[in-house]
XYZ file of C-alpha atoms in Angstrom:
148
model
C 14.197 5.512 -17.348
C 16.809 4.914 -14.655
C 15.779 1.248 -14.267
C 16.160 0.794 -18.032
C 19.592 2.408 -18.033
C 20.713 0.510 -14.948
C 19.764 -2.794 -16.520
C 21.771 -1.905 -19.613
C 24.989 -0.805 -17.878
C 25.622 -3.155 -14.973
C 24.326 -6.480 -13.760
C 22.276 -6.094 -10.586
C 24.104 -6.943 -7.391
C 22.717 -9.397 -4.869
C 21.703 -6.450 -2.664
C 19.911 -4.776 -5.556
C 17.978 -7.954 -6.285
C 16.914 -8.183 -2.638
C 15.757 -4.567 -2.618
C 13.836 -4.660 -5.879
C 10.180 -5.497 -5.462
C 7.504 -6.759 -7.776
C 4.083 -5.118 -7.742
C 2.545 -7.544 -5.242
C 5.640 -7.454 -3.032
C 5.489 -3.664 -2.963
C 1.762 -3.694 -2.141
C 2.379 -6.077 0.770
C 5.262 -3.971 2.049
C 3.045 -0.874 1.953
C 0.452 -2.661 4.074
C 3.079 -3.693 6.616
C 4.635 -0.221 6.680
C 1.210 1.265 7.383
C -0.165 -1.341 9.796
C 2.938 -2.674 11.461
C 2.968 -6.299 12.520
C 0.295 -8.378 10.757
C -0.529 -11.980 9.964
C -1.306 -13.274 6.475
C -5.072 -13.074 6.996
C -4.891 -9.384 7.985
C -2.720 -8.597 4.970
C -5.123 -10.409 2.618
C -8.014 -8.350 4.003
C -6.095 -5.094 3.516
C -5.079 -5.827 -0.077
C -8.220 -4.456 -1.663
C -8.241 -7.059 -4.415
C -9.053 -10.755 -4.400
C -5.949 -12.870 -4.023
C -5.454 -16.373 -2.698
C -4.314 -16.677 0.902
C -1.501 -18.994 -0.206
C -0.253 -16.449 -2.757
C 0.049 -13.785 -0.080
C 1.630 -16.288 2.324
C 4.226 -17.316 -0.268
C 5.002 -13.701 -1.158
C 5.432 -12.719 2.497
C 7.766 -15.701 2.933
C 9.757 -14.546 -0.095
C 10.055 -11.039 1.389
C 11.215 -12.610 4.651
C 13.874 -14.632 2.796
C 15.004 -11.458 0.996
C 15.628 -9.953 4.417
C 12.954 -7.273 4.119
C 10.629 -8.706 6.772
C 10.935 -10.064 10.281
C 8.554 -12.715 11.486
C 7.657 -14.454 14.693
C 5.152 -17.144 15.618
C 3.486 -16.347 18.953
C 0.587 -18.733 18.285
C -0.276 -20.765 15.210
C 0.400 -18.118 12.545
C 3.421 -16.027 11.662
C 3.270 -12.321 12.397
C 5.235 -10.317 9.826
C 6.717 -6.852 10.215
C 8.921 -4.704 8.013
C 12.584 -4.893 8.968
C 13.189 -1.393 7.584
C 11.026 1.700 7.437
C 9.903 2.747 3.988
C 12.330 5.668 4.123
C 15.252 3.372 5.021
C 14.306 0.977 2.209
C 14.023 3.792 -0.357
C 17.330 5.316 0.743
C 19.180 1.994 0.563
C 17.651 1.238 -2.829
C 18.601 4.658 -4.197
C 22.154 4.344 -2.843
C 22.450 0.938 -4.489
C 21.332 2.248 -7.885
C 23.722 5.181 -7.645
C 26.619 2.988 -6.534
C 26.083 0.693 -9.524
C 26.195 3.676 -11.857
C 29.127 5.401 -10.187
C 31.284 2.276 -10.163
C 30.532 1.678 -13.828
C 32.157 3.242 -16.880
C 32.560 7.021 -17.155
C 29.851 7.202 -19.820
C 27.339 5.632 -17.413
C 28.195 8.155 -14.711
C 27.776 11.086 -17.077
C 24.491 9.657 -18.363
C 23.190 9.256 -14.817
C 24.038 12.834 -13.842
C 22.685 14.425 -17.000
C 19.465 12.365 -16.880
C 19.001 13.214 -13.212
C 19.513 16.942 -13.764
C 17.184 16.941 -16.770
C 14.454 15.185 -14.781
C 14.820 17.504 -11.792
C 14.842 20.580 -14.024
C 11.604 19.486 -15.697
C 9.759 18.751 -12.451
C 11.103 21.041 -9.745
C 13.381 23.989 -10.451
C 13.534 24.865 -6.734
C 15.121 21.482 -6.159
C 17.969 22.481 -8.486
C 18.805 25.326 -6.097
C 18.654 22.919 -3.163
C 20.967 20.503 -4.969
C 23.441 23.289 -5.587
C 23.454 24.146 -1.864
C 23.956 20.494 -0.924
C 26.839 20.183 -3.368
C 28.540 23.234 -1.862
C 27.990 21.864 1.654
C 29.416 18.470 0.669
C 32.471 20.090 -0.946
C 33.157 22.043 2.271
C 32.770 18.891 4.330
C 35.161 16.953 2.077
C 37.652 19.841 2.130
C 37.595 19.879 5.959
C 38.351 16.137 5.957
C 41.292 16.738 3.631
C 39.746 15.141 0.556
C 40.037 16.994 -2.752
């Protein structure tokens, strides 16, 4: 739902495009997050579905060019590793989506908040209480810094 709304309200930024992953890209990232540094052959073996070596190699290169992977060549093959932990990637991605909404028109901001609260309320009412506590904490923090 949020991806649909995001695509309708604001064009994706360069950062958002770098952080968005296709299905295969995400699968490869999950392997690297779990295993750490790996070469293409190791990743192909971990995939769990038949895929050409060159397809995996090209996709890993694309992830490297997006800035999501580091690579080094100690011997004859590149070793790839995730540049960010999965948690760091998810946090940055979420911040990017929210920033796009919050810098957009007022209607988009209201839609984001109401959709978010509806989704949380349907899935986890205890999280609503936690959100309320975090909002109070953030207001106190902003007040101490002299922000309204």
